[in-house]
Amino acid sequence: MTISTPDSLSASPVMRYLALILDEAMAQDGSFKATSKGNLPAKLVKQASELLPEFAVAQFPVNISISEFAGSNEDKFNALHYTRVLAEISGIIYRRSGRYHIKKSAQKQYQVLGIQAFFKPMLEAAISKYNWGYLDGFEYDVDLRTFWLFMLWRIQSHSSVDQLVKEVMTAFPDLLLAFPTDDYCSPERNLSMLIESRFIARFLQFWGFVTIDPRRYINAEHVARVVQVQPLLKQTFQFTINT
């Protein structure tokens, strides 16, 4: 499998939000003031919220109060908060004395190479350094990062979340041992919710690689859990199977 940086990153929420953060700092000699809580300022949050209609995920209208791609502040805007955390983990930005600064080396990279310079470092941070359980409250924890490549290979080939979960259980049966068996929720159901939340919604969808309808039921009918693979996924990941 090879990873490439796409020519255009305009369809990636994470990279568009990062560009807003960097542009705001560059316009002020490399840094800008954080809120008293240490978050991104309201002006930047508003700009990021206004980008939503440009993303494929906008096809699923969601009330702003529960949207992950808009919010009145950073705490209520998961995809933006995720981006800021990744940018810090990647060493692109840091917070000091109430301000967010872009590292001097990152400023030079941005001026010469643009936002593309940070695609692979941000992606690597998302896959190997970021805690996928950070934004949720699941009681039972399984580190899905170990299996990200297998899951990506399977989902890009058939787009079915239900089939993906079955394949993960077949390939890694010990995963189910992490979940207790109870009357309310089976280990299989727990694993399915974990994969859809952490891998599909808050990794692939945040990056603009796929979209998935957040509605599980429409008029009491179960909605099949199927992703729409976006061009960015194929432009980024190329799989070759050696036979």
Coordinates of C-alpha atoms in Angstrom, one line a residue:
M1 CA 0.0 0.0 0.0
T2 CA 1.3 3.4 -0.9
I3 CA 0.2 6.8 0.5
S4 CA 0.2 9.8 -1.7
T5 CA -0.7 13.5 -1.1
P6 CA -3.7 14.4 -3.3
D7 CA -3.2 17.4 -5.7
S8 CA -6.2 19.1 -4.1
L9 CA -7.2 18.9 -0.4
S10 CA -10.3 21.2 -0.7
A11 CA -12.6 18.3 0.0
S12 CA -10.9 17.4 3.3
P13 CA -12.4 19.0 6.4
V14 CA -9.3 18.4 8.5
M15 CA -6.9 20.0 6.0
R16 CA -9.2 22.9 5.3
Y17 CA -9.5 23.6 9.0
L18 CA -5.7 23.4 9.4
A19 CA -5.3 25.9 6.6
L20 CA -7.6 28.3 8.4
I21 CA -5.6 27.9 11.6
L22 CA -2.3 28.5 9.7
D23 CA -3.6 31.5 7.7
E24 CA -4.9 33.1 10.9
A25 CA -1.4 32.8 12.5
M26 CA 0.5 33.8 9.4
A27 CA -1.6 37.0 9.2
Q28 CA -0.4 37.9 12.7
D29 CA 3.3 37.2 12.4
G30 CA 3.0 33.5 13.3
S31 CA 0.6 33.4 16.3
F32 CA -2.9 34.3 17.4
K33 CA -4.6 34.7 20.8
A34 CA -6.4 31.6 22.2
T35 CA -9.6 31.9 24.3
S36 CA -9.3 31.9 28.1
K37 CA -10.0 28.2 28.0
G38 CA -7.1 27.7 25.6
N39 CA -9.4 27.0 22.6
L40 CA -9.4 28.5 19.1
P41 CA -11.0 31.9 18.9
A42 CA -14.7 32.4 17.9
K43 CA -13.8 34.1 14.6
L44 CA -11.9 31.0 13.4
V45 CA -14.7 28.6 14.6
K46 CA -17.2 30.7 12.6
Q47 CA -15.0 30.5 9.5
A48 CA -14.6 26.8 9.9
S49 CA -18.4 26.3 10.4
E50 CA -19.1 28.2 7.2
L51 CA -17.1 25.7 5.2
L52 CA -19.6 22.9 5.8
P53 CA -21.6 23.3 2.5
E54 CA -18.4 22.7 0.6
F55 CA -17.9 19.2 2.0
A56 CA -19.6 16.0 0.8
V57 CA -20.9 15.3 4.4
A58 CA -23.2 18.3 4.0
Q59 CA -25.6 16.1 2.0
F60 CA -26.8 14.8 5.4
P61 CA -28.6 17.7 7.1
V62 CA -27.9 17.6 10.8
N63 CA -28.9 20.1 13.5
I64 CA -25.9 22.3 14.3
S65 CA -26.2 21.3 18.0
I66 CA -25.2 17.7 17.2
S67 CA -23.1 18.4 14.0
E68 CA -19.4 17.3 14.2
F69 CA -18.6 19.8 11.3
A70 CA -20.0 23.0 12.8
G71 CA -20.4 24.6 16.2
S72 CA -20.5 27.8 18.2
N73 CA -17.2 27.1 19.9
E74 CA -14.3 24.6 19.6
D75 CA -15.7 22.4 22.3
K76 CA -18.9 21.9 20.3
F77 CA -17.1 21.3 17.0
N78 CA -15.5 17.9 17.1
A79 CA -13.9 17.9 13.7
L80 CA -12.2 21.2 14.3
H81 CA -11.1 20.2 17.8
Y82 CA -9.7 17.0 16.3
T83 CA -7.8 19.0 13.7
R84 CA -6.3 21.3 16.3
V85 CA -5.2 18.3 18.5
L86 CA -3.6 16.6 15.5
A87 CA -1.8 19.8 14.5
E88 CA -0.3 20.0 18.0
I89 CA 0.6 16.3 18.1
S90 CA 2.3 16.7 14.7
G91 CA 4.4 19.6 16.0
I92 CA 2.9 22.1 13.5
I93 CA 1.5 24.4 16.2
Y94 CA 2.0 24.8 19.9
R95 CA 0.3 26.9 22.6
R96 CA 2.4 29.2 24.8
S97 CA 1.4 32.2 27.0
G98 CA -2.2 32.2 25.8
R99 CA -1.4 32.1 22.1
Y100 CA -1.2 29.5 19.4
H101 CA 2.1 29.7 17.5
I102 CA 3.1 28.0 14.2
K103 CA 6.6 26.5 14.5
K104 CA 9.1 28.5 12.5
S105 CA 10.0 25.4 10.4
A106 CA 6.3 24.8 9.6
Q107 CA 5.9 28.5 8.6
K108 CA 8.6 28.1 6.0
Q109 CA 7.1 24.8 4.8
Y110 CA 3.7 26.4 4.4
Q111 CA 5.1 29.3 2.5
V112 CA 6.9 27.1 0.0
L113 CA 4.7 24.0 -0.3
G114 CA 1.3 25.1 0.9
I115 CA -1.1 22.9 3.0
Q116 CA 0.1 19.8 1.1
A117 CA 3.3 19.8 3.2
F118 CA 1.3 18.8 6.3
F119 CA -1.0 16.1 4.8
K120 CA 1.3 13.1 5.6
P121 CA 2.5 14.3 9.0
M122 CA -1.2 14.9 10.1
L123 CA -2.3 11.6 8.7
E124 CA 0.5 9.8 10.5
A125 CA -0.4 11.5 13.8
A126 CA -4.1 10.5 13.3
I127 CA -3.1 6.8 12.7
S128 CA -0.3 6.3 15.1
K129 CA -0.3 9.0 17.8
Y130 CA -3.8 10.2 18.3
N131 CA -6.0 8.3 20.9
W132 CA -9.1 7.2 18.8
G133 CA -11.2 6.9 22.0
Y134 CA -10.6 10.6 23.0
L135 CA -13.9 12.0 21.7
D136 CA -16.2 9.3 22.9
G137 CA -17.5 7.7 26.1
F138 CA -17.4 4.0 25.3
E139 CA -17.1 2.0 28.4
Y140 CA -15.0 -0.8 26.8
D141 CA -11.9 0.1 24.9
V142 CA -10.3 -1.7 21.9
D143 CA -7.4 0.0 20.1
L144 CA -8.6 -0.1 16.5
R145 CA -5.5 1.7 15.3
T146 CA -3.8 -1.7 15.1
F147 CA -6.2 -2.8 12.4
W148 CA -6.6 0.4 10.5
L149 CA -4.9 -0.8 7.3
F150 CA -7.0 -4.0 7.2
M151 CA -10.2 -2.1 7.8
L152 CA -9.3 0.5 5.1
W153 CA -8.5 -2.2 2.6
R154 CA -11.8 -3.9 3.2
I155 CA -14.1 -0.8 3.3
Q156 CA -12.7 0.7 0.1
S157 CA -13.4 -2.6 -1.7
H158 CA -17.1 -3.1 -0.7
S159 CA -18.3 0.0 1.3
S160 CA -20.4 -2.0 3.7
V161 CA -19.9 -1.3 7.4
D162 CA -21.8 -4.5 8.4
Q163 CA -19.5 -6.6 6.1
L164 CA -16.4 -4.8 7.5
V165 CA -17.4 -5.7 11.1
K166 CA -17.9 -9.4 10.1
E167 CA -14.5 -9.4 8.4
V168 CA -12.8 -7.9 11.4
M169 CA -14.4 -10.4 13.7
T170 CA -13.3 -13.3 11.4
A171 CA -9.7 -12.0 11.1
F172 CA -9.3 -11.0 14.7
P173 CA -11.7 -13.1 16.8
D174 CA -10.0 -12.2 20.1
L175 CA -11.3 -8.6 19.8
L176 CA -14.7 -9.8 21.0
L177 CA -13.2 -10.9 24.3
A178 CA -12.7 -7.2 25.2
F179 CA -16.5 -6.8 25.5
P180 CA -18.7 -8.4 28.1
T181 CA -21.8 -10.4 27.0
D182 CA -24.9 -8.9 28.4
D183 CA -28.6 -8.8 27.6
Y184 CA -28.5 -5.2 26.4
C185 CA -25.6 -5.2 23.9
S186 CA -23.7 -8.1 22.4
P187 CA -19.9 -8.0 21.9
E188 CA -20.6 -7.9 18.2
R189 CA -22.8 -4.9 18.5
N190 CA -20.3 -3.1 20.7
L191 CA -17.5 -3.7 18.2
S192 CA -19.8 -2.5 15.4
M193 CA -20.5 0.7 17.2
L194 CA -16.9 1.3 18.0
I195 CA -15.8 0.7 14.4
E196 CA -18.4 3.0 13.0
S197 CA -17.7 5.8 15.5
R198 CA -14.0 5.7 15.7
F199 CA -12.9 4.5 12.3
I200 CA -15.6 5.5 9.9
A201 CA -17.1 8.7 11.4
R202 CA -14.2 10.2 13.3
F203 CA -11.3 9.2 11.1
L204 CA -12.3 8.5 7.5
Q205 CA -15.2 11.1 7.4
F206 CA -13.3 13.8 9.3
W207 CA -10.6 13.5 6.6
G208 CA -13.1 13.5 3.7
F209 CA -12.2 10.0 2.6
V210 CA -15.8 8.7 3.0
T211 CA -19.3 9.9 4.0
I212 CA -22.0 7.9 5.9
D213 CA -25.6 8.7 6.6
P214 CA -25.8 9.4 10.4
R215 CA -29.4 8.3 10.4
R216 CA -29.8 4.7 11.5
Y217 CA -33.6 4.6 11.0
I218 CA -35.8 6.4 8.5
N219 CA -39.6 5.9 9.0
A220 CA -38.8 3.0 11.4
E221 CA -36.8 1.3 8.6
H222 CA -33.2 0.3 9.4
V223 CA -30.7 2.2 7.2
A224 CA -28.0 0.0 5.8
R225 CA -24.7 1.1 7.1
V226 CA -22.9 1.8 3.8
V227 CA -20.2 4.4 3.2
Q228 CA -19.8 6.5 0.1
V229 CA -16.1 6.4 -0.8
Q230 CA -14.9 9.8 -1.9
P231 CA -12.3 10.5 -4.6
L232 CA -9.8 11.6 -1.9
L233 CA -9.6 8.1 -0.5
K234 CA -8.5 6.5 -3.9
Q235 CA -6.1 9.5 -4.5
T236 CA -4.5 8.9 -1.1
F237 CA -4.3 5.2 -0.7
Q238 CA -3.3 2.8 -3.4
F239 CA -3.5 -0.9 -2.6
T240 CA -1.6 -3.6 -4.5
I241 CA -2.1 -7.2 -3.7
N242 CA 0.9 -9.4 -4.2
T243 CA -0.1 -12.9 -5.5

